[in-house]
Coordinates of C-alpha atoms in Angstrom, one line a residue:
G1039 CA 45.3 33.0 31.8
R1040 CA 48.6 33.7 30.1
H1041 CA 50.0 30.5 28.6
L1042 CA 53.7 31.6 28.8
V1043 CA 55.4 28.6 30.3
C1044 CA 56.1 25.4 28.3
V1045 CA 56.2 22.5 30.8
E1046 CA 57.1 18.9 30.6
T1047 CA 54.2 17.5 32.6
T1048 CA 54.7 15.1 35.5
S1049 CA 52.1 13.0 37.2
E1050 CA 52.5 15.2 40.3
F1051 CA 52.0 18.4 38.4
L1052 CA 48.9 17.1 36.6
A1053 CA 47.4 15.8 39.9
H1054 CA 48.1 19.3 41.5
Q1055 CA 46.4 21.0 38.6
R1056 CA 43.4 18.7 38.9
A1057 CA 43.2 19.4 42.6
I1058 CA 43.0 23.1 42.1
G1059 CA 40.3 22.8 39.4
N1060 CA 42.5 22.9 36.3
D1061 CA 42.1 19.4 34.9
L1062 CA 44.7 19.0 32.2
S1063 CA 44.4 15.2 31.9
T1064 CA 40.8 14.9 30.6
P1065 CA 40.4 15.3 26.9
A1066 CA 38.1 18.0 25.7
P1067 CA 37.6 17.2 22.0
M1068 CA 35.1 20.1 21.5
Y1069 CA 38.1 22.4 22.1
G1070 CA 40.6 20.2 20.3
F1071 CA 42.3 19.5 23.6
P1072 CA 43.8 15.9 23.7
G1073 CA 44.3 15.7 27.5
L1074 CA 47.8 15.4 28.8
K1075 CA 49.8 12.6 30.4
A1076 CA 53.1 12.7 32.2
G1077 CA 55.9 13.5 29.8
D1078 CA 53.8 15.7 27.5
A1079 CA 55.0 19.2 26.7
W1080 CA 52.3 21.9 26.9
C1081 CA 52.2 25.6 27.4
V1082 CA 50.4 26.4 30.7
C1083 CA 49.4 29.5 32.5
A1084 CA 52.4 31.0 34.2
S1085 CA 50.5 31.8 37.4
R1086 CA 49.4 28.1 37.6
W1087 CA 52.9 26.9 37.1
A1088 CA 54.2 29.3 39.7
D1089 CA 51.5 28.2 42.2
A1090 CA 52.6 24.6 41.6
V1091 CA 56.3 25.5 42.3
I1092 CA 55.3 27.1 45.6
S1093 CA 53.3 24.0 46.4
G1094 CA 56.3 21.7 45.7
K1095 CA 54.6 20.3 42.5
G1096 CA 56.4 22.4 39.8
A1097 CA 57.0 20.7 36.5
P1098 CA 60.2 21.0 34.6
L1099 CA 60.0 23.7 31.9
R1100 CA 61.5 24.3 28.5
A1101 CA 62.9 27.7 29.0
R1102 CA 63.7 28.3 25.4
A1103 CA 60.1 27.6 24.4
S1104 CA 58.7 29.8 27.2
H1105 CA 57.9 33.4 26.8
A1106 CA 60.1 36.1 28.4
K1107 CA 57.1 37.4 30.2
A1108 CA 57.1 34.3 32.4
L1109 CA 59.7 36.3 34.4
D1110 CA 56.7 38.4 35.6
F1111 CA 55.5 35.3 37.5
A1112 CA 58.7 33.7 38.7
P1113 CA 62.3 34.9 39.3
E1114 CA 64.9 34.0 36.7
E1115 CA 66.7 31.7 39.2
T1116 CA 63.5 29.7 39.7
I1117 CA 63.0 29.3 36.0
R1118 CA 66.7 28.3 35.6
R1119 CA 66.3 25.7 38.4
F1120 CA 63.3 24.1 36.7
A1121 CA 64.6 24.5 33.1
S1122 CA 65.3 21.2 31.4
D1123 CA 67.0 22.9 28.5
A1124 CA 69.3 25.4 30.4

């Protein structure tokens, strides 16, 4: 996927990701992945974030740390609504 969106994870977002088969909470040391907890900042696949928004589980994002191509996955107004740094 395209890791274009920098989110501030929430427990709801992490649970949603786990439920759709994208477990971001479990460490994977073989890949240097620490596992995430609520409050961590991480760049995630824009499509996964957009799906979470549609499901009502979208996490706040750091718009200034996200790539402009994130607009290919969500309208600017949605990104502004979820931006913690707007």
